Coordinates of C-alpha atoms and ligand atoms in Angstrom, one line a residue:
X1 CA 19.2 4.7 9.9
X2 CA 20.8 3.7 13.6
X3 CA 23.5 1.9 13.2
X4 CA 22.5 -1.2 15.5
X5 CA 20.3 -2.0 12.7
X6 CA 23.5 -2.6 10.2
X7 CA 23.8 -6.2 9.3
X8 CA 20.5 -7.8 10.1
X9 CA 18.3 -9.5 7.8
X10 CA 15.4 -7.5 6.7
X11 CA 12.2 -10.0 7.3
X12 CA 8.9 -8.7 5.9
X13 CA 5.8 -10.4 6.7
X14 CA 2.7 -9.2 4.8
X15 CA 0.0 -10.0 6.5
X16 CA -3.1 -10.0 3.9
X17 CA -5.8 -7.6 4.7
X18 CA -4.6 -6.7 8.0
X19 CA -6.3 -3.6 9.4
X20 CA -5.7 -1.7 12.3
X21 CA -9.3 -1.4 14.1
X22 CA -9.8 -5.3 14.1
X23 CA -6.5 -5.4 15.1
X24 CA -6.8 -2.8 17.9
X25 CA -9.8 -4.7 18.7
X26 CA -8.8 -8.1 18.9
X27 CA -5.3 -7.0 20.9
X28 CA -8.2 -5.6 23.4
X29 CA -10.1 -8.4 23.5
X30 CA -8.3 -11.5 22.9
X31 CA -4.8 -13.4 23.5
X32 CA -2.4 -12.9 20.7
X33 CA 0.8 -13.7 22.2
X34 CA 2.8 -13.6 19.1
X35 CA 1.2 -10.0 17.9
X36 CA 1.6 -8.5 21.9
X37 CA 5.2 -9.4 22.1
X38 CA 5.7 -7.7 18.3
X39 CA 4.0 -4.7 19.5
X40 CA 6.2 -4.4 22.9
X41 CA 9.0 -4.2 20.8
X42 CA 8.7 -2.1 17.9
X43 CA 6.8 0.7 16.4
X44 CA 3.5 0.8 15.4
X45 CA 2.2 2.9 12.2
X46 CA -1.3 2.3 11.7
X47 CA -1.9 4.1 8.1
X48 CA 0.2 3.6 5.6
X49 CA -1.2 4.4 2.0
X50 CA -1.5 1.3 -0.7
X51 CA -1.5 1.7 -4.2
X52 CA -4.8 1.8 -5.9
X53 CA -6.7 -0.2 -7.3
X54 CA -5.8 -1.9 -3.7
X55 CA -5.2 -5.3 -5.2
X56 CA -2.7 -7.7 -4.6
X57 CA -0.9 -7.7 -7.9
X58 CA -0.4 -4.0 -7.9
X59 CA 0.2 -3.6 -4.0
X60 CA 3.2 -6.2 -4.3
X61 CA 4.2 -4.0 -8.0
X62 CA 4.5 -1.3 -6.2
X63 CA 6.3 -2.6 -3.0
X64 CA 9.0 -4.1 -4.8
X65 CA 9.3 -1.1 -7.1
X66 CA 9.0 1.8 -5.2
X67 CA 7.1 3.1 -8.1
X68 CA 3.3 3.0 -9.0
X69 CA 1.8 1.5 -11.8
X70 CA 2.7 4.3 -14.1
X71 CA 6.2 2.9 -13.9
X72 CA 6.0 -0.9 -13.2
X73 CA 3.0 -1.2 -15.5
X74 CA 0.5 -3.5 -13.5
X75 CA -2.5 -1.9 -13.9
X76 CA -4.6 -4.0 -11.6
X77 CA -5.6 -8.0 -11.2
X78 CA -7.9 -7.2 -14.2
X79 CA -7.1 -4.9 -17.1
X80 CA -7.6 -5.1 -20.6
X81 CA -4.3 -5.2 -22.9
X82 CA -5.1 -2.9 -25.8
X83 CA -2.0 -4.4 -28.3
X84 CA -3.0 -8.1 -27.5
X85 CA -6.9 -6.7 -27.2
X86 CA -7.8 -9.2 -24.5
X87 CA -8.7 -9.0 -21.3
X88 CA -5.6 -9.8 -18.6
X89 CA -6.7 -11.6 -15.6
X90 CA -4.2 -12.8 -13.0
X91 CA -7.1 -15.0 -11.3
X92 CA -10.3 -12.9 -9.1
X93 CA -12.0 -16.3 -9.8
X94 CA -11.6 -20.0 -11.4
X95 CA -15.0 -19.4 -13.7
X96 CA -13.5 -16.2 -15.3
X97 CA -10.6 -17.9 -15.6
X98 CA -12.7 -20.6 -17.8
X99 CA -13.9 -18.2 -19.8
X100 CA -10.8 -16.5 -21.0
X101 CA -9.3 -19.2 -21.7
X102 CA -7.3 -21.5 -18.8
X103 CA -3.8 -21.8 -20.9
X104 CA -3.8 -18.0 -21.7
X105 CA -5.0 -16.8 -17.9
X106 CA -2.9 -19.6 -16.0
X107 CA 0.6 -18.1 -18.1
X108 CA -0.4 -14.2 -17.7
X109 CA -0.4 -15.4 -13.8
X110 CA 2.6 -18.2 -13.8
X111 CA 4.8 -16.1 -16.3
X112 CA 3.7 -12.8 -18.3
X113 CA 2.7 -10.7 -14.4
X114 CA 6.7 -11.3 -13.7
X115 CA 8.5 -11.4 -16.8
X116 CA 7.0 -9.0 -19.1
X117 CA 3.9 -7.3 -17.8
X118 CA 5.7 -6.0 -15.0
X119 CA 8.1 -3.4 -16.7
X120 CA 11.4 -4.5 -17.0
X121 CA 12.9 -1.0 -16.5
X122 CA 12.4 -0.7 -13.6
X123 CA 14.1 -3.0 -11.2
X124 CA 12.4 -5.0 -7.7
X125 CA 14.2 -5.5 -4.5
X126 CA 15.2 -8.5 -5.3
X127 CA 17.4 -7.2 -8.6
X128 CA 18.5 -4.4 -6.9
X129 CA 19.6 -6.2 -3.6
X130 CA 21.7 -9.0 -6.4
X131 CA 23.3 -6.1 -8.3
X132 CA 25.0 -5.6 -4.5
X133 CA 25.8 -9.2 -4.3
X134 CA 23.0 -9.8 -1.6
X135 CA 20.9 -12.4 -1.7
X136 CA 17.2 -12.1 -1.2
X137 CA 13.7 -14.6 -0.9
X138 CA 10.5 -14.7 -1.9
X139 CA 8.0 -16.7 -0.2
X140 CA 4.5 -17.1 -2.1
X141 CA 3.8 -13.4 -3.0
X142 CA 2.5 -13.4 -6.5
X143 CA 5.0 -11.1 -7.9
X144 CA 8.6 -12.1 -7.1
X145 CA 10.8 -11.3 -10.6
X146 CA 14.5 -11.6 -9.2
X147 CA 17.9 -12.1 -11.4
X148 CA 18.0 -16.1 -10.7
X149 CA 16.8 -18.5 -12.9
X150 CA 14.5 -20.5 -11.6
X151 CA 11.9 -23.2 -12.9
X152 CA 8.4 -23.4 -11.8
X153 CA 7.1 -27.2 -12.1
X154 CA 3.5 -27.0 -13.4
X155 CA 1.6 -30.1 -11.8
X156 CA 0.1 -32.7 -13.2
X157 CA -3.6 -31.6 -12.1
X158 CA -2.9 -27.6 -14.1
X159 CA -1.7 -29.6 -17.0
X160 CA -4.5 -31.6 -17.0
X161 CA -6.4 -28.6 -18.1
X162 CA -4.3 -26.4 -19.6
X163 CA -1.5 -26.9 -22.5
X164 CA 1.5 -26.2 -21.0
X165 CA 4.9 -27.0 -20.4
X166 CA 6.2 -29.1 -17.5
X167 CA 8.5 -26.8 -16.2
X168 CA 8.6 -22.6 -16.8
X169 CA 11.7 -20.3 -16.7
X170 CA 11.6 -17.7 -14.8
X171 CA 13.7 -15.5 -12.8
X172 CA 13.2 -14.8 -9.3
X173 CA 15.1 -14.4 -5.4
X174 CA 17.7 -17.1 -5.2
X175 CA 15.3 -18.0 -2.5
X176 CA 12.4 -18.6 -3.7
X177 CA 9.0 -21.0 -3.1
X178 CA 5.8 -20.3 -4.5
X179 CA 3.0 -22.7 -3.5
X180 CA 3.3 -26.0 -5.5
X181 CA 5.2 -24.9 -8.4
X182 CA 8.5 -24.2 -6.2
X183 CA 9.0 -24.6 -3.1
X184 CA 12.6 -25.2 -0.4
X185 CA 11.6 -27.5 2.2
X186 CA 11.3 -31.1 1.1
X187 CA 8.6 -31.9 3.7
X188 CA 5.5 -33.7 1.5
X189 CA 4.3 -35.6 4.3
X190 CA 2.0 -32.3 5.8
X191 CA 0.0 -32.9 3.0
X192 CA -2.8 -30.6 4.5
X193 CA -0.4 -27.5 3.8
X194 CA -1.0 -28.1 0.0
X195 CA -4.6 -27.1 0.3
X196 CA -4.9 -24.3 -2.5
X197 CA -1.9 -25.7 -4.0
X198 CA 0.5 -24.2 -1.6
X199 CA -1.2 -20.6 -1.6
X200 CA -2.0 -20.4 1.8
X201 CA -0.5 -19.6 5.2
X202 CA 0.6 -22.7 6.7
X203 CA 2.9 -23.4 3.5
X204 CA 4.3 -19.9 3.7
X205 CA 5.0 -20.6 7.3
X206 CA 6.4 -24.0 6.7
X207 CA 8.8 -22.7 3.9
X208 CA 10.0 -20.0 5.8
X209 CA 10.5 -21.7 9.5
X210 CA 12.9 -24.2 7.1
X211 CA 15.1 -21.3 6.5
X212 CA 15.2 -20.5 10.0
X213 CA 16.0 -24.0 11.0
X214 CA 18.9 -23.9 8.3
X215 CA 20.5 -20.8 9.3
X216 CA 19.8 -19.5 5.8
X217 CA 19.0 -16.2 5.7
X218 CA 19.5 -13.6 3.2
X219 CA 19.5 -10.0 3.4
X220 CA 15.7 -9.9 2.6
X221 CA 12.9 -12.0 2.8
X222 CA 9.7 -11.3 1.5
X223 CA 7.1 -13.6 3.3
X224 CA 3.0 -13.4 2.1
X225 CA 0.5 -14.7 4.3
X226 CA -2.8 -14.7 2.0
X227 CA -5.4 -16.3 4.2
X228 CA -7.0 -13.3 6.2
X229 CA -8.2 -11.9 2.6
X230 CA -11.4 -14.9 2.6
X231 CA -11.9 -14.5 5.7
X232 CA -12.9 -10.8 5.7
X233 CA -14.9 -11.0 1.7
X234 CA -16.7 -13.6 3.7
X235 CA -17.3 -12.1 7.4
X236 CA -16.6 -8.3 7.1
X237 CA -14.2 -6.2 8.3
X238 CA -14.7 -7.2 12.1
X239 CA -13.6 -10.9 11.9
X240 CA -10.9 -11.6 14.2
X241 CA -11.0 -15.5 14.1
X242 CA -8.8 -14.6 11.2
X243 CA -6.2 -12.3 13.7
X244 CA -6.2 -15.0 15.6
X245 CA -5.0 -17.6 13.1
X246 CA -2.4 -14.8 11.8
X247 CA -1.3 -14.7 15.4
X248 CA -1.0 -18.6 16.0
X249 CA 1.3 -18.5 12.6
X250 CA 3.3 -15.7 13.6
X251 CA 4.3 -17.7 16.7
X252 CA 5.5 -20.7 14.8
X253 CA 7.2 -18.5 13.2
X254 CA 9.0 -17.1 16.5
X255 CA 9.2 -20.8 17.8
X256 CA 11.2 -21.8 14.8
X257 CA 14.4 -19.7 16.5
X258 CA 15.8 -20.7 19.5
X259 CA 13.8 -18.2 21.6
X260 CA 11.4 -15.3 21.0
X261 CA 14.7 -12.8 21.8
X262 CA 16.5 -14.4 19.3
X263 CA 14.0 -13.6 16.4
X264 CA 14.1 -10.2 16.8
X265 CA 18.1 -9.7 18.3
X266 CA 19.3 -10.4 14.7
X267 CA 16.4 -9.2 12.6
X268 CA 14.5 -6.1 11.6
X269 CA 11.4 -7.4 11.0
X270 CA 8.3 -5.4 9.1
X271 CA 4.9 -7.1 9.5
X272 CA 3.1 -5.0 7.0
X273 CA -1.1 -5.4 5.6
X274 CA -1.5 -5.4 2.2
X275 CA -4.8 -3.2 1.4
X276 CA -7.4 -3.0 3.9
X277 CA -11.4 -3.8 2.9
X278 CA -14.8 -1.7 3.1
X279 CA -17.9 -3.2 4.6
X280 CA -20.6 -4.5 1.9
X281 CA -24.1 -4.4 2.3
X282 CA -26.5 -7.4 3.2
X283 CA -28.7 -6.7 0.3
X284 CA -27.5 -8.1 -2.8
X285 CA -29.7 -5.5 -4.8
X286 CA -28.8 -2.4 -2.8
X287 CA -24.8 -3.4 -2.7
X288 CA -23.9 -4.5 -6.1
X289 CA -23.4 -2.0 -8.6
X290 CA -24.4 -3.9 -12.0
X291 CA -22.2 -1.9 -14.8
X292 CA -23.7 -4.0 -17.1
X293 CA -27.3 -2.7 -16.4
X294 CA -25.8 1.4 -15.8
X295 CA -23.9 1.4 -19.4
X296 CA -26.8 0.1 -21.2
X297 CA -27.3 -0.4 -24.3
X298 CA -23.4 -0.2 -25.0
X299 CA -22.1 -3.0 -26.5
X300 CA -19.9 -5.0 -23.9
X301 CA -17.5 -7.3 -24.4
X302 CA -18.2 -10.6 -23.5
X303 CA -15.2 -12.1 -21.9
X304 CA -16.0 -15.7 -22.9
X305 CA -15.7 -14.8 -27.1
X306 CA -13.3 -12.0 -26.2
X307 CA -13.4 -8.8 -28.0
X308 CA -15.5 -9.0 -30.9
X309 CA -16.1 -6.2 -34.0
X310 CA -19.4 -5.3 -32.9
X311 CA -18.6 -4.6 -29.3
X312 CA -17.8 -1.1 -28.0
X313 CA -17.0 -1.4 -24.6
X314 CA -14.3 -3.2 -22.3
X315 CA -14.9 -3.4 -18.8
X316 CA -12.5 -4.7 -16.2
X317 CA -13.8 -4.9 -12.5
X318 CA -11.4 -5.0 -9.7
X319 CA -14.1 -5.7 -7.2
X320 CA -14.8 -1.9 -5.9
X321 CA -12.8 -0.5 -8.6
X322 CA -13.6 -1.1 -12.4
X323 CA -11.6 0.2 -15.6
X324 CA -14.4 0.5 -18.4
X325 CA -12.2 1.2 -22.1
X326 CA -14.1 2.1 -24.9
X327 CA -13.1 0.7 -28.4
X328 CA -13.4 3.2 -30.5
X329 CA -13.6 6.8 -29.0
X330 CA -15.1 7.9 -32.1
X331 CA -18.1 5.8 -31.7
X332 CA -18.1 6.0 -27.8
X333 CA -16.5 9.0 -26.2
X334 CA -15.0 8.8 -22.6
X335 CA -17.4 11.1 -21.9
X336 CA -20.8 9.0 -22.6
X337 CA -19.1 6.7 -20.2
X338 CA -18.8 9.2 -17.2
X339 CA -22.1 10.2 -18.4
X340 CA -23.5 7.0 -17.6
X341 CA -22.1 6.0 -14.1
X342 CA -22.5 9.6 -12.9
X343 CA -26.4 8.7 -12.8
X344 CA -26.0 6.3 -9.9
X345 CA -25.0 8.5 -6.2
X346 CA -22.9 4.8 -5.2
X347 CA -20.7 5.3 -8.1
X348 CA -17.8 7.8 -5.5
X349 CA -15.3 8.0 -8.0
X350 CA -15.4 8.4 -11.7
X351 CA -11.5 9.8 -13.2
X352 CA -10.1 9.9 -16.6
X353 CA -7.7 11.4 -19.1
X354 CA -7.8 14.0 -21.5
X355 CA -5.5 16.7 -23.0
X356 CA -2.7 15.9 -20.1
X357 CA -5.5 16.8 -17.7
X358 CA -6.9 14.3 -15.3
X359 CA -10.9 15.0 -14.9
X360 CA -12.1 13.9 -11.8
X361 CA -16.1 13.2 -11.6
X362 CA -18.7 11.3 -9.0
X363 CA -21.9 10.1 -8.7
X364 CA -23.0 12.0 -5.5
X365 CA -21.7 15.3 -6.3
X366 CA -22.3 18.1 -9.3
X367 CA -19.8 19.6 -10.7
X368 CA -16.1 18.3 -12.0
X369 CA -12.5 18.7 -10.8
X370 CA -9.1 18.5 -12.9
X371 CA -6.0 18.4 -12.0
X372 CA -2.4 17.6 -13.8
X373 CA 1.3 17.4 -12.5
X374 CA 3.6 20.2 -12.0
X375 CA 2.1 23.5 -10.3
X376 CA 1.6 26.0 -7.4
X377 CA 0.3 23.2 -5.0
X378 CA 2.3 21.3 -3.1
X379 CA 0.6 18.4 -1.9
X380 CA 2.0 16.4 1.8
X381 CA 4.1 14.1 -0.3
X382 CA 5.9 16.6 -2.1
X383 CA 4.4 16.2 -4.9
X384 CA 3.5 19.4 -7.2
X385 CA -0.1 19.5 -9.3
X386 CA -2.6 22.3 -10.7
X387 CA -5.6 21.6 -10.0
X388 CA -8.8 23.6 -11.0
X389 CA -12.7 22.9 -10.2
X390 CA -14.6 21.4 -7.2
X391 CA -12.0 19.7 -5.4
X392 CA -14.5 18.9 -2.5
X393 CA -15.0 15.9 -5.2
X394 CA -11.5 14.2 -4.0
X395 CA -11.7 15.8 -0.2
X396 CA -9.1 17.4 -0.8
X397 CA -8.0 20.1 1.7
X398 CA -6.0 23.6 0.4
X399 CA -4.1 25.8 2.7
X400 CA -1.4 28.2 1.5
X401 CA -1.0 26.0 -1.5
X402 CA -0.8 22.7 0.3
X403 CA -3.2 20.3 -0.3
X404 CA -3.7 17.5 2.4
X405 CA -5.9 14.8 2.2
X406 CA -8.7 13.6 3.8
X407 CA -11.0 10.4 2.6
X408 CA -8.8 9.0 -0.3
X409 CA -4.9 9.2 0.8
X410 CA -2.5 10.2 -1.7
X411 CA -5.8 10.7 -4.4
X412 CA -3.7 13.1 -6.6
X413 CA -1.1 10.5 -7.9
X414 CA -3.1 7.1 -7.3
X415 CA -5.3 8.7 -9.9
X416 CA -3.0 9.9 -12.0
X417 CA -0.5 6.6 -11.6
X418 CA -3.3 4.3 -12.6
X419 CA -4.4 6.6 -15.8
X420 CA -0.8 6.8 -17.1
X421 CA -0.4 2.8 -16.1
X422 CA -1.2 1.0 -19.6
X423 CA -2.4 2.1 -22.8
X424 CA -6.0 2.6 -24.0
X425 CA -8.6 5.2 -23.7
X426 CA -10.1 4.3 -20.4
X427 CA -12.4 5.7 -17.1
X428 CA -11.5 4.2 -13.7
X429 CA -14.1 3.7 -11.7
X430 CA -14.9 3.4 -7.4
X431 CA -17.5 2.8 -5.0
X432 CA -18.6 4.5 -2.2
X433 CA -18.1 2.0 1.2
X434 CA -21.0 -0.3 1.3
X435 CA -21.0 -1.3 -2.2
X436 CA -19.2 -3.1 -5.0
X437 CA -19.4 -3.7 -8.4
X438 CA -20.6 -6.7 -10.4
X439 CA -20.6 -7.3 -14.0
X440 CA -20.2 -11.2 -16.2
X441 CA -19.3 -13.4 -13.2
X442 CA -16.9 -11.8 -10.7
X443 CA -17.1 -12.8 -6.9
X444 CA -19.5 -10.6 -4.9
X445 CA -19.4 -10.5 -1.1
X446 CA -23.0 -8.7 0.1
X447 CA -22.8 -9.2 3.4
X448 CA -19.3 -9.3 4.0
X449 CA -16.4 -6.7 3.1
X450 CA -14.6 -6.3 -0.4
X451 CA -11.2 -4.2 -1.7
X452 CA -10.3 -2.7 -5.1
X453 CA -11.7 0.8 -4.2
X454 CA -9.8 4.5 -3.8
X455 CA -11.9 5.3 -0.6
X456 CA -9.1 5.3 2.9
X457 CA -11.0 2.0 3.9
X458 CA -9.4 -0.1 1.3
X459 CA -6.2 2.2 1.3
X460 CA -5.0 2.7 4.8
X461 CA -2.8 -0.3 6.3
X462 CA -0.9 -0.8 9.2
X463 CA 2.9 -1.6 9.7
X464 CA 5.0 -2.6 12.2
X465 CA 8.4 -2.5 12.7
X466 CA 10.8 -4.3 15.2
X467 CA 14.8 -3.4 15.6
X468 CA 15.0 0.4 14.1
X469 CA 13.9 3.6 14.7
X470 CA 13.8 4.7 11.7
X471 CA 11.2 5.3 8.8
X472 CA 10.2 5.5 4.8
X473 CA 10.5 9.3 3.7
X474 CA 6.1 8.5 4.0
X475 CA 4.2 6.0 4.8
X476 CA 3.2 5.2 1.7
X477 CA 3.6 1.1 0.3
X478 CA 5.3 3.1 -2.7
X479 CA 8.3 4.9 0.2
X480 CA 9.2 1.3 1.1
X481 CA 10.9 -0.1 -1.4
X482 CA 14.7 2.8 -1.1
X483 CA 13.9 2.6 3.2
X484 CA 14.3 -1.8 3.0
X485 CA 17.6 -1.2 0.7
X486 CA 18.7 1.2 3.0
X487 CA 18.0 -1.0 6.2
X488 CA 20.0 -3.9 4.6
X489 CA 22.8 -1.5 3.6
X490 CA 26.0 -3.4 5.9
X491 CA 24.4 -6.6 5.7
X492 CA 27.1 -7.6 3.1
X493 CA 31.0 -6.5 4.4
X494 CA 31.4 -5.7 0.4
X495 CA 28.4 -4.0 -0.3
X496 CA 28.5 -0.9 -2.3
X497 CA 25.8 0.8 -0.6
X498 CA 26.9 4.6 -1.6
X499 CA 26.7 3.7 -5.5
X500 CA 23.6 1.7 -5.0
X501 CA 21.6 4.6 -4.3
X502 CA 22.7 6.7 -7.0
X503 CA 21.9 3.9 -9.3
X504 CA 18.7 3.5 -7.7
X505 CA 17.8 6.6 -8.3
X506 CA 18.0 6.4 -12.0
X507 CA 16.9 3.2 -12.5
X508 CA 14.0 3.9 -14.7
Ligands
LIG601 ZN1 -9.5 -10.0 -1.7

C-alpha cells in the first residue's frame, strides 16, 4: 500500500456487465468524458476473474467475502435447497417468481440471501470494516448484510401480492439504500428514478451524489449500477449506447463534488464490472439448449407444484450455467446425468463430485479429467491440486508442475468452490459461447448475449483503479475483499488495522 492512499474513502462503483472490448471500443470511438478522465488517472486491469456461475448474487458473495461459494454458501441466483427441498430463486424472472410462490421467492430475495443463506461465519466488508469502528455503505447491490439494524419497508404494490410484513429486519452498512425498500435521500419528486422500484442506475446515482452533497462518507462505499446487464441480454456484447449511459452517470457522479479533482484528491475509487456476457445465437433452435428435451424421459420437477414424490430430477438454470440434482442417486445416478448432456457437442462443461474427486466431463470432447485439492501442481494462484486424465478438457496448461490457464480462468477452484457450495448430489453444467440453456420458463436472449457460464467470456472483467498503486494478491473478484480493508486501513485515527488482519484471517 503507498501511504498517500491512507485515509481516503474507498468508493467502489460496479458497473454491471462492463467488459473491456466494448469498452476499448467505445473509448475509441465515442466521447466518454467521465470514463477518459478515470482512465488518465488510474490503472487499468482489464481481466479480472469472477466467481462462477457469473451471477450477480454470487459475484457480490464473493466480493464481500473474499471467499467463494464454498465458504459463503450462495450457490447461484438459482439453486435448489436440499433440507427445505425447494427450489431458491432470488428473481431471473417475475413468471418464475409466480410459480414458486411470490411470498416464499420475494423473502429468499428481501431477507433469507442476506441473513441466512449467505453463511454467517464468514463475515462481508461491511462487518469486518464495523468490528474496526468504520463505518461503511451499500447502495442497491443485492447482497449488503452489515452489523446495523436496519428495516426494509415493503410497499404497498409487493404487499398487494404477497403476505408480508410492512417492514423487515435486517442488518446491513449503517449506510444503506436499496431501491424502494430503503433509501437516504428524501427526494420523491424525481419520480422517474423509481422505475424498477429503485433498482436502476439513476436511483443508485441519486442516493450516492446525496452523500456527496452531505459530506458523508464512510470508509467504504459500495455503489451498483445494474442497468448495462438488459442492455447487453438484449443487443449483444457490442452495445455501447449502454457505455454511454454508464458514462453520462459516472459524470453526475463527478459533478456532485466541487470539481472533477476533487473526486479523486480524497478518494480511491475502484470502478469494477461485475461478470462479463457471451454472444447468443440468432436462431432460437440452434442457441437454446433445451435440458428438458436432452434429459428425457427423467422425471423433472416442475417448479410450479414443487418437488413432488414421483419426480427424480431438479434442475436449476443460471442462464449458461445449470445445476441438474438428482433425487434419489439410487434411482438416478450422477452418472446417467453426465451421460445425457454429454450427447450434445454445445454442452462445454459437465463437472461433478464423487469420492473427494471432482470429475470433469464435456460435450465436444472424449475422454474425462479429475482433479482434487492438495498435490504436486501448483496452479498461478497458488493453489495446490492432483489432477489426473485429459486436462485438455478444462484448457489447462502444465509446465514443471504449474498449471496456467487458458479459456476458463481459475477453472480448478470455480469448479471445485461451486461443488462444495451447498448440499445435494448435483452436476453443474456450461455452455459453449453461442448458446444458453432453457428449460420451464427462464429468460432467453437468441440474438443478443447471456452470462451464467465458466467459459473467460462471462468470467473476465475489467477494473479500474484511481489514487493507489497498488493491487489484490490476483486479480481475481475473490483477492478483493483483504486489498479494500487494507486500502481503508488509516481511514479511522483509532483503527486497529494490525489485529484486523489476523482476525481476518481466521474468520471462518
Ligand atoms: Zn443478466
Amino acid at each position: 500500500m503507498t501511504s498517500n492512499s491512507a485515509k481516503k474513502s474507498v468508493i467502489m462503483v460496479m458497473l454491471d456487465t462492463w467488459m473491456d472490448k466494448p469498452f476499448q471500443h467505445a473509448l475509441k470511438e465515442e466521447t466518454l468524458p467521465a470514463f477518459t478522465y478515470f482512465m488518465e488517472h488510474g490503472n487499468y486491469y482489464p481481466n479480472v476473474v469472477s466467481p462462477f456461475p457469473t451471477m450477480s448474487v454470487n459475484v457480490e458473495s464473493t466480493l464481500l467475502t473474499g471467499h467463494y461459494s464454498d465458504q459463503h454458501g450462495v450457490p447461484a441466483l438459482v439453486w435448489y435447497n436440499q433440507k427445505e427441498n425447494r427450489v431458491i430463486n432470488y428473481g431471473t424472472h417475475i413468471m418464475d417468481l409466480m410459480k414458486l410462490g411470490l411470498s416464499k421467492s420475494t423473502y429468499d430475495a428481501l431477507y433469507r440471501l442476506n441473513n441466512e443463506h449467505l453463511n454467517t461465519k464468514v463475515k462481508t466488508i461491511h462487518e469486518n470494516l464495523h468490528e474496526q469502528g468504520k463505518e461503511s455503505a451499500s447502495i442497491n447491490p443485492l447482497v449488503h448484510r452489515g452489523s446495523v439494524p436496519h428495516h426494509l419497508t415493503i410497499p404497498g404494490f409487493i404487499r398487494f401480492f404477497v403476505s408480508m410484513d410492512k417492514q423487515i429486519e435486517t442488518y446491513t452498512s449503517l449506510t444503506f439504500a436499496y431501491g424502494r425498500l430503503s433509501k437516504i435521500s428524501p427526494l420523491q419528486k424525481y419520480s422517474h428514478v423509481w422505475n424498477k422500484y429503485g433498482f436502476n442506475n439513476n436511483f443508485s446515482v441519486q442516493e450516492f451524489t446525496h452523500l456527496v452533497k452531505n459530506k458523508e462518507f464512510p470508509a467504504f462505499s459500495f455503489l451498483y449500477l445494474p442497468d448495462h446487464d438488459k442492455n447487453v441480454h438484449k443487443h449483444g456484447p457490442m452495445d455501447i449506447k449502454g457505455i454511454k449511459d454508464m458514462d453520462r452517470q459516472l459524470q453526475t457522479i463527478l459533478d456532485s463534488f466541487p470539481t472533477w479533482e476533487d473526486a479523486l484528491k480524497n478518494n480511491i475509487w475502484i470502478l469494477i464490472g461485475d461478470n462479463g456476457q457471451s454472444d447468443v445465437k440468432n436462431n432460437r433452435q440452434e442457441a437454446l439448449v433445451d435440458l428438458r428435451k436432452l434429459l428425457q424421459p427423467l422425471k423433472i420437477t416442475k417448479l410450479r407444484k414443487g418437488v413432488q414424490k414421483e419426480d427424480q430430477i431438479v434442475i436449476a438454470n443460471n442462464l449458461r450455467s445449470s445445476l441438474i440434482y438428482s433425487l434419489n442417486t439410487n434411482d438416478v445416478p450422477l452418472g446417467d446425468i453426465v451421460e445425457k448432456l454429454k450427447e450434445d457437442a454445445r454442452v462445454e462443461i459437465i463437472a461433478w463430485k464423487m469420492n473427494e474427486w471432482i470429475h470433469v466431463a464435456s460435450g465436444d470432447h472424449n475422454g474425462s479429467f479429475q482433479f482434487k485439492e492438495n498435490g504436486e501442481m501448483t496452479d498461478e494462484y497458488s493453489q495446490t491440486w492432483m489432477i489426473d486424465g485429459d486436462h485438455s478438457i478444462l484448457d489447462l496448461h502444465i509446465k514443471d508442475n504449474t498449471i496456467t490457464f487458458g479459456e476458463f480462468p481459475d477453472a480448478l477452484k470455480r469448479l471445485h468452490s461451486t461443488l462444495h457450495s451447498h448440499e445435494g448430489c448435483f452436476v453443474v453444467t456450461s455452455v459453449k459461447p453461442g448458446y444458453e440453456f432453457t428449460g420451464e420458463i427462464t429468460p432467453t436472449h437468441a440474438g443478443g448475449a447471456s452470462h451464467g457460464g465458466f467459459h473467460k467470456n462471462d468470467s473476465l472483467i475489467p477494473m479500474l483503479v484511481t489514487n493507489t498503486a497498488s493491487t489484490p494478491d490476483f486479480f481475481r473478484i475473490v483477492d478483493l475483499k483483504k486489498w479494500i480493508l487494507n486500502l481503508t486501513d488509516g481511514y479511522h485515527p483509532n483503527s486497529k488495522s494490525k489485529e484486523r488482519s489476523k482476525e481476518e484471517e481466521k474468520d471462518i
